[in-house]
mmCIF file of C-alpha atoms in Angstrom:
data_model
loop_
_atom_site.group_PDB
_atom_site.id
_atom_site.type_symbol
_atom_site.label_atom_id
_atom_site.label_comp_id
_atom_site.label_asym_id
_atom_site.label_seq_id
_atom_site.Cartn_x
_atom_site.Cartn_y
_atom_site.Cartn_z
ATOM 1 C CA MET S 234 -30.998 -33.734 -27.296
ATOM 2 C CA PRO S 235 -29.372 -32.327 -24.127
ATOM 3 C CA ARG S 236 -30.581 -33.691 -20.817
ATOM 4 C CA ARG S 237 -32.319 -31.299 -18.460
ATOM 5 C CA ALA S 238 -30.124 -29.998 -15.625
ATOM 6 C CA SER S 239 -31.791 -26.771 -14.636
ATOM 7 C CA GLY S 240 -30.373 -24.122 -12.357
ATOM 8 C CA ARG S 241 -27.314 -23.983 -10.189
ATOM 9 C CA GLY S 242 -28.240 -26.667 -7.655
ATOM 10 C CA ILE S 243 -26.582 -29.910 -6.677
ATOM 11 C CA ARG S 244 -28.226 -31.899 -9.477
ATOM 12 C CA ALA S 245 -26.925 -29.528 -12.142
ATOM 13 C CA ARG S 246 -23.440 -29.486 -10.634
ATOM 14 C CA ASN S 247 -23.373 -33.285 -10.399
ATOM 15 C CA ALA S 248 -24.505 -33.523 -14.026
ATOM 16 C CA ALA S 249 -21.616 -31.261 -15.037
ATOM 17 C CA HIS S 250 -19.183 -33.415 -13.065
ATOM 18 C CA ARG S 251 -20.438 -36.497 -14.928
ATOM 19 C CA ILE S 252 -19.634 -34.819 -18.247
ATOM 20 C CA VAL S 253 -16.100 -34.042 -17.060
ATOM 21 C CA ARG S 254 -15.620 -37.631 -15.864
ATOM 22 C CA ARG S 255 -16.921 -39.047 -19.120
ATOM 23 C CA PHE S 256 -14.261 -37.339 -21.211
ATOM 24 C CA GLY S 257 -11.680 -37.081 -18.431
ATOM 25 C CA TYR S 258 -11.222 -33.332 -18.860
ATOM 26 C CA LEU S 259 -12.930 -30.035 -19.619
ATOM 27 C CA GLN S 260 -10.648 -27.818 -21.676
ATOM 28 C CA LEU S 261 -10.379 -24.152 -20.685
ATOM 29 C CA ASP S 262 -9.999 -21.108 -22.885
ATOM 30 C CA THR S 263 -10.327 -17.368 -22.315
ATOM 31 C CA ILE S 264 -12.366 -16.429 -25.406
ATOM 32 C CA SER S 265 -15.949 -15.443 -24.575
ATOM 33 C CA ILE S 266 -17.009 -13.543 -27.700
ATOM 34 C CA ALA S 267 -19.933 -15.907 -28.310
ATOM 35 C CA GLY S 268 -21.371 -15.257 -24.848
ATOM 36 C CA ALA S 269 -19.721 -18.160 -23.017
ATOM 37 C CA ARG S 270 -16.271 -19.717 -22.851
ATOM 38 C CA THR S 271 -15.556 -23.180 -24.210
ATOM 39 C CA HIS S 272 -15.878 -25.030 -20.882
ATOM 40 C CA THR S 273 -19.372 -23.627 -20.448
ATOM 41 C CA LEU S 274 -20.272 -24.250 -24.101
ATOM 42 C CA VAL S 275 -19.389 -27.932 -23.743
ATOM 43 C CA LEU S 276 -21.743 -28.230 -20.771
ATOM 44 C CA LEU S 277 -24.546 -26.217 -22.385
ATOM 45 C CA SER S 278 -24.480 -28.495 -25.443
ATOM 46 C CA ARG S 279 -25.093 -31.562 -23.274
ATOM 47 C CA LEU S 280 -27.201 -30.339 -20.371
ATOM 48 C CA GLY S 281 -30.444 -28.599 -21.243
ATOM 49 C CA GLY S 282 -31.243 -25.680 -18.960
ATOM 50 C CA PHE S 283 -27.757 -25.574 -17.493
ATOM 51 C CA ASP S 284 -26.918 -22.178 -15.993
ATOM 52 C CA PRO S 285 -23.823 -20.710 -17.711
ATOM 53 C CA VAL S 286 -22.873 -18.963 -14.464
ATOM 54 C CA MET S 287 -22.189 -22.358 -12.939
ATOM 55 C CA GLY S 288 -20.013 -23.294 -15.899
ATOM 56 C CA GLU S 289 -17.683 -20.424 -15.046
ATOM 57 C CA ALA S 290 -17.536 -21.321 -11.355
ATOM 58 C CA LEU S 291 -17.410 -25.109 -11.514
ATOM 59 C CA LEU S 292 -13.991 -25.233 -9.883
ATOM 60 C CA GLN S 293 -14.614 -24.485 -6.214
ATOM 61 C CA PRO S 294 -12.989 -25.560 -2.918
ATOM 62 C CA GLY S 295 -14.275 -28.980 -1.985
ATOM 63 C CA GLU S 296 -15.549 -29.856 -5.467
ATOM 64 C CA PRO S 297 -14.243 -33.089 -7.082
ATOM 65 C CA LEU S 298 -12.151 -31.235 -9.689
ATOM 66 C CA PHE S 299 -8.662 -29.804 -10.043
ATOM 67 C CA GLU S 300 -6.997 -27.705 -12.711
ATOM 68 C CA TYR S 301 -3.934 -28.910 -14.554
ATOM 69 C CA TRP S 302 -2.412 -29.661 -17.955
ATOM 70 C CA GLY S 303 -4.614 -32.482 -19.233
ATOM 71 C CA HIS S 304 -5.554 -32.139 -22.880
ATOM 72 C CA GLU S 305 -4.555 -28.503 -22.559
ATOM 73 C CA ALA S 306 -5.205 -26.384 -19.472
ATOM 74 C CA SER S 307 -8.238 -28.246 -18.145
ATOM 75 C CA TRP S 308 -10.496 -29.003 -15.240
ATOM 76 C CA LEU S 309 -10.033 -32.669 -14.413
ATOM 77 C CA PRO S 310 -11.743 -35.192 -12.112
ATOM 78 C CA ILE S 311 -9.977 -35.075 -8.754
ATOM 79 C CA GLU S 312 -9.377 -38.836 -8.796
ATOM 80 C CA LEU S 313 -6.952 -38.301 -11.690
ATOM 81 C CA TYR S 314 -4.622 -36.153 -9.574
ATOM 82 C CA PRO S 315 -2.217 -39.029 -8.753
ATOM 83 C CA THR S 316 -2.272 -40.090 -12.405
ATOM 84 C CA PHE S 317 -0.451 -36.910 -13.396
ATOM 85 C CA GLU S 318 2.418 -37.438 -10.973
ATOM 86 C CA PHE S 319 4.658 -38.334 -13.925
ATOM 87 C CA ARG S 320 3.888 -34.956 -15.505
ATOM 88 C CA ARG S 321 4.545 -33.052 -12.293
ATOM 89 C CA ARG S 322 7.953 -34.751 -12.117
ATOM 90 C CA GLU S 323 8.583 -33.869 -15.747
ATOM 91 C CA PHE S 324 7.726 -30.223 -15.058
ATOM 92 C CA ARG S 325 10.215 -29.797 -12.231
ATOM 93 C CA HIS S 326 12.138 -28.075 -14.996
ATOM 94 C CA HIS S 327 9.655 -26.101 -17.051
ATOM 95 C CA PRO S 328 9.404 -27.452 -20.635
ATOM 96 C CA TRP S 329 9.699 -23.933 -22.124
ATOM 97 C CA TRP S 330 11.499 -21.863 -19.513
ATOM 98 C CA GLY S 331 14.011 -24.333 -18.102
ATOM 99 C CA ASP S 332 15.096 -24.383 -14.450
ATOM 100 C CA VAL S 333 13.146 -21.284 -13.404
ATOM 101 C CA LEU S 334 13.225 -22.067 -9.697
ATOM 102 C CA GLY S 335 16.933 -22.907 -9.729
ATOM 103 C CA GLU S 336 17.745 -19.670 -11.534
ATOM 104 C CA HIS S 337 15.665 -17.503 -9.170
ATOM 105 C CA PRO S 338 15.812 -19.236 -5.759
ATOM 106 C CA ALA S 339 15.332 -16.124 -3.604
ATOM 107 C CA LEU S 340 12.271 -14.974 -5.546
ATOM 108 C CA ALA S 341 10.874 -18.511 -5.476
ATOM 109 C CA ARG S 342 11.209 -18.687 -1.674
ATOM 110 C CA ARG S 343 9.568 -15.291 -1.180
ATOM 111 C CA LEU S 344 6.634 -16.031 -3.436
ATOM 112 C CA LEU S 345 5.960 -19.422 -1.868
ATOM 113 C CA LYS S 346 6.212 -17.903 1.614
ATOM 114 C CA ARG S 347 3.748 -15.205 0.613
ATOM 115 C CA VAL S 348 1.141 -17.787 -0.342
ATOM 116 C CA ARG S 349 1.841 -19.806 2.807
ATOM 117 C CA ASP S 350 1.486 -16.766 5.079
ATOM 118 C CA GLN S 351 -1.270 -14.788 3.332
ATOM 119 C CA GLY S 352 -3.408 -17.585 1.947
ATOM 120 C CA PRO S 353 -4.925 -17.898 -1.538
ATOM 121 C CA LEU S 354 -3.773 -15.239 -4.005
ATOM 122 C CA ARG S 355 -5.079 -14.297 -7.428
ATOM 123 C CA SER S 356 -2.897 -13.959 -10.486
ATOM 124 C CA ALA S 357 -3.295 -10.185 -10.209
ATOM 125 C CA ASP S 358 -1.965 -10.254 -6.646
ATOM 126 C CA PHE S 359 1.353 -11.519 -7.946
ATOM 127 C CA GLU S 360 1.481 -8.912 -10.674
ATOM 128 C CA GLY S 361 1.119 -6.055 -8.202
ATOM 129 C CA ALA S 362 0.179 -2.456 -8.836
ATOM 130 C CA SER S 363 3.635 -1.234 -9.827
ATOM 131 C CA GLY S 364 6.843 -2.525 -11.294
ATOM 132 C CA LYS S 365 8.643 -1.906 -7.983
ATOM 133 C CA GLU S 366 7.015 -4.897 -6.305
ATOM 134 C CA MET S 367 8.914 -8.152 -6.429
ATOM 135 C CA TRP S 368 6.066 -10.086 -8.023
ATOM 136 C CA ALA S 369 5.352 -7.488 -10.705
ATOM 137 C CA THR S 370 7.602 -9.181 -13.240
ATOM 138 C CA LYS S 371 7.290 -11.800 -15.938
ATOM 139 C CA VAL S 372 9.833 -13.846 -13.993
ATOM 140 C CA ALA S 373 7.532 -13.946 -10.963
ATOM 141 C CA LYS S 374 4.687 -15.230 -13.142
ATOM 142 C CA LYS S 375 6.945 -17.959 -14.479
ATOM 143 C CA VAL S 376 7.946 -18.937 -10.933
ATOM 144 C CA VAL S 377 4.320 -19.188 -9.806
ATOM 145 C CA LEU S 378 3.290 -21.236 -12.850
ATOM 146 C CA THR S 379 6.261 -23.556 -12.390
ATOM 147 C CA PHE S 380 5.261 -24.110 -8.751
ATOM 148 C CA TRP S 381 1.762 -24.957 -9.993
ATOM 149 C CA MET S 382 2.983 -27.343 -12.673
ATOM 150 C CA ARG S 383 5.235 -29.101 -10.127
ATOM 151 C CA GLY S 384 2.401 -29.407 -7.613
ATOM 152 C CA ASP S 385 3.765 -27.078 -4.898
ATOM 153 C CA LEU S 386 0.875 -24.732 -5.694
ATOM 154 C CA ALA S 387 -2.615 -25.582 -6.912
ATOM 155 C CA ILE S 388 -5.416 -23.526 -8.420
ATOM 156 C CA ARG S 389 -8.032 -23.309 -5.720
ATOM 157 C CA GLU S 390 -10.704 -21.700 -7.889
ATOM 158 C CA ARG S 391 -11.237 -19.121 -10.602
ATOM 159 C CA LYS S 392 -12.856 -15.754 -9.995
ATOM 160 C CA SER S 393 -13.924 -13.893 -13.130
ATOM 161 C CA PHE S 394 -11.801 -16.539 -14.835
ATOM 162 C CA GLN S 395 -8.707 -15.385 -12.944
ATOM 163 C CA ARG S 396 -6.753 -18.153 -11.249
ATOM 164 C CA VAL S 397 -6.548 -18.223 -7.460
ATOM 165 C CA PHE S 398 -3.395 -20.017 -6.254
ATOM 166 C CA ASP S 399 -2.925 -21.762 -2.924
ATOM 167 C CA LEU S 400 -0.575 -24.347 -1.483
ATOM 168 C CA GLY S 401 -1.160 -27.745 -3.021
ATOM 169 C CA GLU S 402 -1.552 -29.259 0.443
ATOM 170 C CA ARG S 403 -4.485 -26.923 1.143
ATOM 171 C CA VAL S 404 -6.306 -27.766 -2.091
ATOM 172 C CA ILE S 405 -5.632 -31.423 -2.960
ATOM 173 C CA PRO S 406 -6.710 -34.101 -0.429
ATOM 174 C CA GLU S 407 -3.762 -35.667 1.362
ATOM 175 C CA GLU S 408 -4.656 -39.234 0.365
ATOM 176 C CA LEU S 409 -4.380 -38.246 -3.302
ATOM 177 C CA ARG S 410 -1.106 -36.353 -2.845
ATOM 178 C CA ARG S 411 0.441 -39.392 -1.144
ATOM 179 C CA LYS S 412 -0.226 -41.684 -4.110
ATOM 180 C CA LYS S 413 2.721 -41.975 -6.492
ATOM 181 C CA PRO S 414 1.759 -44.391 -9.290
ATOM 182 C CA ARG S 415 4.340 -45.591 -11.760
ATOM 183 C CA GLN S 416 4.355 -43.843 -15.106
ATOM 184 C CA SER S 417 3.284 -47.024 -16.908
ATOM 185 C CA GLU S 418 0.256 -47.307 -14.637
ATOM 186 C CA SER S 419 -0.668 -43.681 -15.281
ATOM 187 C CA ILE S 420 -0.360 -44.038 -19.058
ATOM 188 C CA ARG S 421 -2.693 -47.058 -19.029
ATOM 189 C CA ALA S 422 -5.234 -45.188 -16.911
ATOM 190 C CA LEU S 423 -5.170 -42.122 -19.150
ATOM 191 C CA LEU S 424 -5.487 -44.087 -22.384
ATOM 192 C CA LEU S 425 -8.421 -46.036 -20.975
ATOM 193 C CA ARG S 426 -10.108 -42.829 -19.818
ATOM 194 C CA ALA S 427 -9.589 -41.265 -23.257
ATOM 195 C CA LEU S 428 -11.093 -44.292 -24.980
ATOM 196 C CA ALA S 429 -14.121 -44.140 -22.690
ATOM 197 C CA GLY S 430 -14.736 -40.598 -23.901
ATOM 198 C CA HIS S 431 -14.143 -41.251 -27.598
ATOM 199 C CA GLY S 432 -15.896 -44.608 -27.858
ATOM 200 C CA TRP S 433 -13.641 -45.697 -30.720
ATOM 201 C CA ALA S 434 -10.295 -44.118 -31.469
ATOM 202 C CA GLN S 435 -6.971 -44.661 -33.128
ATOM 203 C CA THR S 436 -3.733 -44.703 -31.179
ATOM 204 C CA GLY S 437 -2.803 -41.156 -32.197
ATOM 205 C CA THR S 438 -6.096 -39.740 -30.940
ATOM 206 C CA LEU S 439 -5.738 -41.488 -27.582
ATOM 207 C CA SER S 440 -2.190 -40.258 -27.162
ATOM 208 C CA ASN S 441 -3.009 -36.694 -28.225
ATOM 209 C CA THR S 442 -5.954 -36.543 -25.832
ATOM 210 C CA TRP S 443 -3.376 -36.167 -23.050
ATOM 211 C CA ARG S 444 -0.560 -34.669 -25.135
ATOM 212 C CA LEU S 445 1.675 -37.690 -24.533
ATOM 213 C CA ARG S 446 4.430 -36.354 -26.747
ATOM 214 C CA ASN S 447 7.609 -38.321 -27.408
ATOM 215 C CA MET S 448 6.086 -41.355 -25.669
ATOM 216 C CA LYS S 449 5.321 -43.598 -28.638
ATOM 217 C CA ARG S 450 6.957 -46.673 -27.090
ATOM 218 C CA GLU S 451 5.272 -46.138 -23.711
ATOM 219 C CA VAL S 452 1.865 -45.687 -25.333
ATOM 220 C CA SER S 453 2.282 -48.781 -27.503
ATOM 221 C CA THR S 454 3.279 -50.881 -24.485
ATOM 222 C CA ALA S 455 0.336 -49.568 -22.455
ATOM 223 C CA LEU S 456 -2.142 -50.445 -25.210
ATOM 224 C CA GLU S 457 -0.722 -53.959 -25.484
ATOM 225 C CA GLU S 458 -1.076 -54.424 -21.730
ATOM 226 C CA LEU S 459 -4.646 -53.133 -21.741
ATOM 227 C CA GLN S 460 -5.486 -55.533 -24.555
ATOM 228 C CA GLU S 461 -3.939 -58.472 -22.703
ATOM 229 C CA ALA S 462 -5.990 -57.535 -19.644
ATOM 230 C CA GLY S 463 -9.174 -57.550 -21.741
ATOM 231 C CA GLU S 464 -9.902 -53.881 -21.067
ATOM 232 C CA ILE S 465 -9.657 -52.838 -24.717
ATOM 233 C CA ALA S 466 -9.930 -54.616 -28.058
ATOM 234 C CA PRO S 467 -8.600 -53.811 -31.536
ATOM 235 C CA CYS S 468 -11.384 -52.578 -33.792
ATOM 236 C CA ALA S 469 -11.104 -51.347 -37.380
ATOM 237 C CA LEU S 470 -13.291 -48.619 -38.820
ATOM 238 C CA GLU S 471 -14.318 -49.087 -42.443
ATOM 239 C CA THR S 472 -14.612 -45.794 -44.325
ATOM 240 C CA ASP S 473 -14.181 -44.906 -47.990
ATOM 241 C CA GLY S 474 -13.091 -48.453 -48.761
ATOM 242 C CA LYS S 475 -10.335 -48.314 -46.135
ATOM 243 C CA ARG S 476 -9.921 -50.107 -42.825
ATOM 244 C CA LEU S 477 -8.559 -47.824 -40.121
ATOM 245 C CA PRO S 478 -7.065 -49.714 -37.160
ATOM 246 C CA GLY S 479 -8.200 -48.478 -33.771
ATOM 247 C CA TRP S 480 -9.357 -49.469 -30.313
ATOM 248 C CA ILE S 481 -12.616 -49.880 -28.442
ATOM 249 C CA ARG S 482 -13.687 -51.021 -24.996
ATOM 250 C CA PRO S 483 -15.542 -54.373 -25.002
ATOM 251 C CA VAL S 484 -18.577 -52.749 -23.357
ATOM 252 C CA ASP S 485 -18.754 -50.188 -26.172
ATOM 253 C CA LEU S 486 -18.295 -52.870 -28.806
ATOM 254 C CA GLU S 487 -21.345 -54.667 -27.425
ATOM 255 C CA MET S 488 -23.353 -51.464 -27.648
ATOM 256 C CA ALA S 489 -22.247 -50.636 -31.197
ATOM 257 C CA GLY S 490 -24.761 -52.958 -32.841
ATOM 258 C CA GLY S 491 -27.646 -51.164 -31.178
ATOM 259 C CA LEU S 492 -26.724 -47.602 -32.088
ATOM 260 C CA LYS S 493 -29.517 -47.260 -34.626
ATOM 261 C CA LEU S 494 -32.041 -48.257 -31.976
ATOM 262 C CA LEU S 495 -30.632 -45.667 -29.577
ATOM 263 C CA ARG S 496 -30.583 -42.815 -32.092
ATOM 264 C CA PRO S 497 -33.379 -40.292 -31.459
ATOM 265 C CA PRO S 498 -35.879 -40.003 -34.323
ATOM 266 C CA LYS S 499 -35.359 -36.234 -34.382
ATOM 267 C CA ASP S 500 -32.802 -33.926 -32.824
ATOM 268 C CA ARG S 501 -33.357 -30.186 -32.562
ATOM 269 C CA GLY S 502 -29.657 -29.399 -32.813
ATOM 270 C CA VAL S 503 -27.026 -28.006 -30.462
ATOM 271 C CA LEU S 504 -24.064 -25.679 -30.875
ATOM 272 C CA LEU S 505 -20.627 -27.148 -30.194
ATOM 273 C CA SER S 506 -17.599 -25.284 -28.965
ATOM 274 C CA PRO S 507 -14.708 -25.346 -31.466
ATOM 275 C CA PHE S 508 -12.697 -26.893 -28.595
ATOM 276 C CA ASP S 509 -15.317 -29.573 -27.869
ATOM 277 C CA PRO S 510 -13.900 -33.061 -27.166
ATOM 278 C CA VAL S 511 -15.707 -34.253 -30.277
ATOM 279 C CA LEU S 512 -14.006 -31.719 -32.561
ATOM 280 C CA TRP S 513 -10.363 -31.097 -31.664
ATOM 281 C CA ASP S 514 -9.017 -34.075 -33.655
ATOM 282 C CA ARG S 515 -9.666 -32.714 -37.141
ATOM 283 C CA ILE S 516 -8.683 -35.874 -39.019
ATOM 284 C CA ARG S 517 -11.032 -37.936 -36.865
ATOM 285 C CA VAL S 518 -13.876 -35.455 -37.428
ATOM 286 C CA GLU S 519 -13.316 -35.629 -41.182
ATOM 287 C CA ARG S 520 -13.448 -39.424 -41.129
ATOM 288 C CA LEU S 521 -16.445 -39.814 -38.828
ATOM 289 C CA PHE S 522 -18.589 -36.856 -39.911
ATOM 290 C CA GLY S 523 -17.242 -35.842 -43.321
ATOM 291 C CA PHE S 524 -16.798 -32.400 -41.777
ATOM 292 C CA HIS S 525 -13.764 -30.187 -42.311
ATOM 293 C CA GLN S 526 -13.225 -28.607 -38.898
ATOM 294 C CA VAL S 527 -11.215 -25.387 -38.917
ATOM 295 C CA LEU S 528 -10.312 -22.811 -36.296
ATOM 296 C CA GLU S 529 -9.739 -19.357 -37.734
ATOM 297 C CA ILE S 530 -9.045 -17.322 -34.598
ATOM 298 C CA TYR S 531 -5.459 -16.698 -35.645
ATOM 299 C CA LYS S 532 -6.205 -15.873 -39.265
ATOM 300 C CA PRO S 533 -6.491 -12.256 -40.471
ATOM 301 C CA ALA S 534 -10.161 -11.366 -40.926
ATOM 302 C CA PRO S 535 -10.025 -11.233 -44.769
ATOM 303 C CA GLN S 536 -8.717 -14.804 -44.874
ATOM 304 C CA ARG S 537 -11.479 -16.312 -42.726
ATOM 305 C CA ILE S 538 -14.125 -18.452 -44.366
ATOM 306 C CA TYR S 539 -16.358 -19.307 -41.409
ATOM 307 C CA GLY S 540 -15.592 -16.532 -38.936
ATOM 308 C CA TYR S 541 -13.531 -15.781 -35.846
ATOM 309 C CA TYR S 542 -15.168 -18.236 -33.407
ATOM 310 C CA CYS S 543 -17.083 -20.720 -35.515
ATOM 311 C CA LEU S 544 -19.541 -23.001 -33.689
ATOM 312 C CA PRO S 545 -20.558 -26.174 -35.563
ATOM 313 C CA VAL S 546 -24.177 -27.314 -35.311
ATOM 314 C CA LEU S 547 -24.730 -30.952 -34.355
ATOM 315 C CA ALA S 548 -28.086 -32.470 -35.321
ATOM 316 C CA GLY S 549 -28.394 -36.097 -34.301
ATOM 317 C CA ASP S 550 -25.194 -37.708 -35.534
ATOM 318 C CA ARG S 551 -24.468 -35.132 -38.261
ATOM 319 C CA LEU S 552 -22.681 -31.788 -38.312
ATOM 320 C CA VAL S 553 -25.015 -29.773 -40.494
ATOM 321 C CA ALA S 554 -23.969 -26.106 -40.262
ATOM 322 C CA ARG S 555 -21.606 -23.527 -38.755
ATOM 323 C CA VAL S 556 -22.365 -20.216 -37.119
ATOM 324 C CA ASP S 557 -20.190 -17.317 -35.999
ATOM 325 C CA LEU S 558 -21.674 -15.382 -33.081
ATOM 326 C CA LYS S 559 -20.953 -12.196 -31.204
ATOM 327 C CA ALA S 560 -22.502 -11.488 -27.814
ATOM 328 C CA GLU S 561 -23.237 -7.834 -27.140
ATOM 329 C CA ARG S 562 -24.124 -7.744 -23.458
ATOM 330 C CA LYS S 563 -24.841 -4.046 -23.159
ATOM 331 C CA ALA S 564 -27.330 -4.249 -26.020
ATOM 332 C CA GLY S 565 -28.684 -7.556 -24.696
ATOM 333 C CA ARG S 566 -28.324 -9.297 -28.029
ATOM 334 C CA LEU S 567 -26.574 -12.214 -29.681
ATOM 335 C CA ARG S 568 -25.637 -11.362 -33.253
ATOM 336 C CA VAL S 569 -25.343 -14.053 -35.911
ATOM 337 C CA LEU S 570 -22.407 -12.820 -37.977
ATOM 338 C CA LEU S 571 -22.377 -15.844 -40.258
ATOM 339 C CA LYS S 572 -24.505 -18.935 -40.814
ATOM 340 C CA ARG S 573 -23.399 -21.493 -43.350
ATOM 341 C CA PHE S 574 -24.911 -24.912 -44.031
ATOM 342 C CA GLU S 575 -22.826 -27.902 -45.045
ATOM 343 C CA ALA S 576 -25.220 -28.952 -47.785
ATOM 344 C CA THR S 577 -25.528 -26.808 -50.907
ATOM 345 C CA ARG S 578 -29.272 -27.210 -50.567
ATOM 346 C CA PRO S 579 -29.909 -27.768 -46.864
ATOM 347 C CA SER S 580 -33.001 -29.709 -45.915
ATOM 348 C CA GLN S 581 -35.811 -28.197 -43.917
ATOM 349 C CA ALA S 582 -34.788 -30.425 -41.010
ATOM 350 C CA ASP S 583 -31.235 -29.032 -41.056
ATOM 351 C CA ARG S 584 -32.551 -25.472 -41.157
ATOM 352 C CA GLN S 585 -34.878 -26.138 -38.252
ATOM 353 C CA ALA S 586 -32.144 -27.841 -36.231
ATOM 354 C CA THR S 587 -29.800 -24.889 -36.768
ATOM 355 C CA GLN S 588 -32.405 -22.309 -35.849
ATOM 356 C CA SER S 589 -33.426 -24.330 -32.811
ATOM 357 C CA ALA S 590 -29.788 -24.610 -31.694
ATOM 358 C CA LEU S 591 -29.343 -20.842 -32.026
ATOM 359 C CA ALA S 592 -32.550 -20.041 -30.172
ATOM 360 C CA ARG S 593 -31.798 -22.464 -27.352
ATOM 361 C CA TYR S 594 -28.295 -21.133 -26.929
ATOM 362 C CA ALA S 595 -29.456 -17.491 -26.935
ATOM 363 C CA ASP S 596 -31.967 -18.381 -24.265
ATOM 364 C CA SER S 597 -29.248 -20.080 -22.195
ATOM 365 C CA VAL S 598 -27.002 -17.007 -22.204
ATOM 366 C CA GLU S 599 -30.010 -14.689 -21.773
ATOM 367 C CA LEU S 600 -29.518 -12.702 -24.956
ATOM 368 C CA ARG S 601 -31.877 -11.736 -27.765
ATOM 369 C CA LEU S 602 -31.045 -13.481 -31.027
ATOM 370 C CA THR S 603 -30.581 -11.077 -33.941
#
């Protein structure tokens, strides 16, 4: 059952920040066909009465968040800014485009000077109105994004989901920019933050939470050091007659025995974003929930089973159904394109939870459910 966090006030914003801190990130995505983008969906599923307008404008000057490559493009707690120093060093040469700044030094200087002199600029400001302008090229976009990934620029806010770039020194507090932790320290901090969000997780899940690719040795060493420090403990999950080795924080291990006491007697159900922190690791979801999570955005329509933007329904500790929605703002309605239950013969409780989740979500985005 989501906690109440009505409106757009300080309490609601602080509640949203707590969700971001819990998982360590809030993944971003452009798709809004269901009436809200994934970052807002994640908040709506956990905070009853949360205003979706705030979900779109959570990143603001002075707020304790910054935008960077975390899990994917994400809003992250501002205290993690130093932790990603190793990634900013890695991105001095872009992982896909190479030495963009070295190959286009004059353009790089002009673009950086433009931000310094004119102040915050939107993505569209760099694109320009015509191809004659120096920033109206794909190269200019690559230069700007490389500056952002290196830390020279930062995303100050988003307006209508469009990024607004400014100098890093004008967005990120100086005390955080001065900190330069060692990579090993950062890896430990990120793995511990990931485990806090997951509760229990295997090594691969923890590593993939932050896309720590080609860092198997570093991750293994970090986990050993965290175990020696008593911050994590090995913990196997028994499922289908198998023991899956994983990790847990001691505080969560102590709580594990009381989970049945903490479980609500009845849950009305909530819709989850397909990019929710609970769902992106498909193997984990299969093992914990017996639920085959799929994302069919990139499939041709005839090949889809569950729909373009399928939203699973969580009822208590079970994933009981999936729905595919389409928001039609001009008509003021939220269309249910598909509704499919996991059980061949769904219980009345599962039906009620699914309908309740749909009704509550439609109310949140101010659309009529049809």
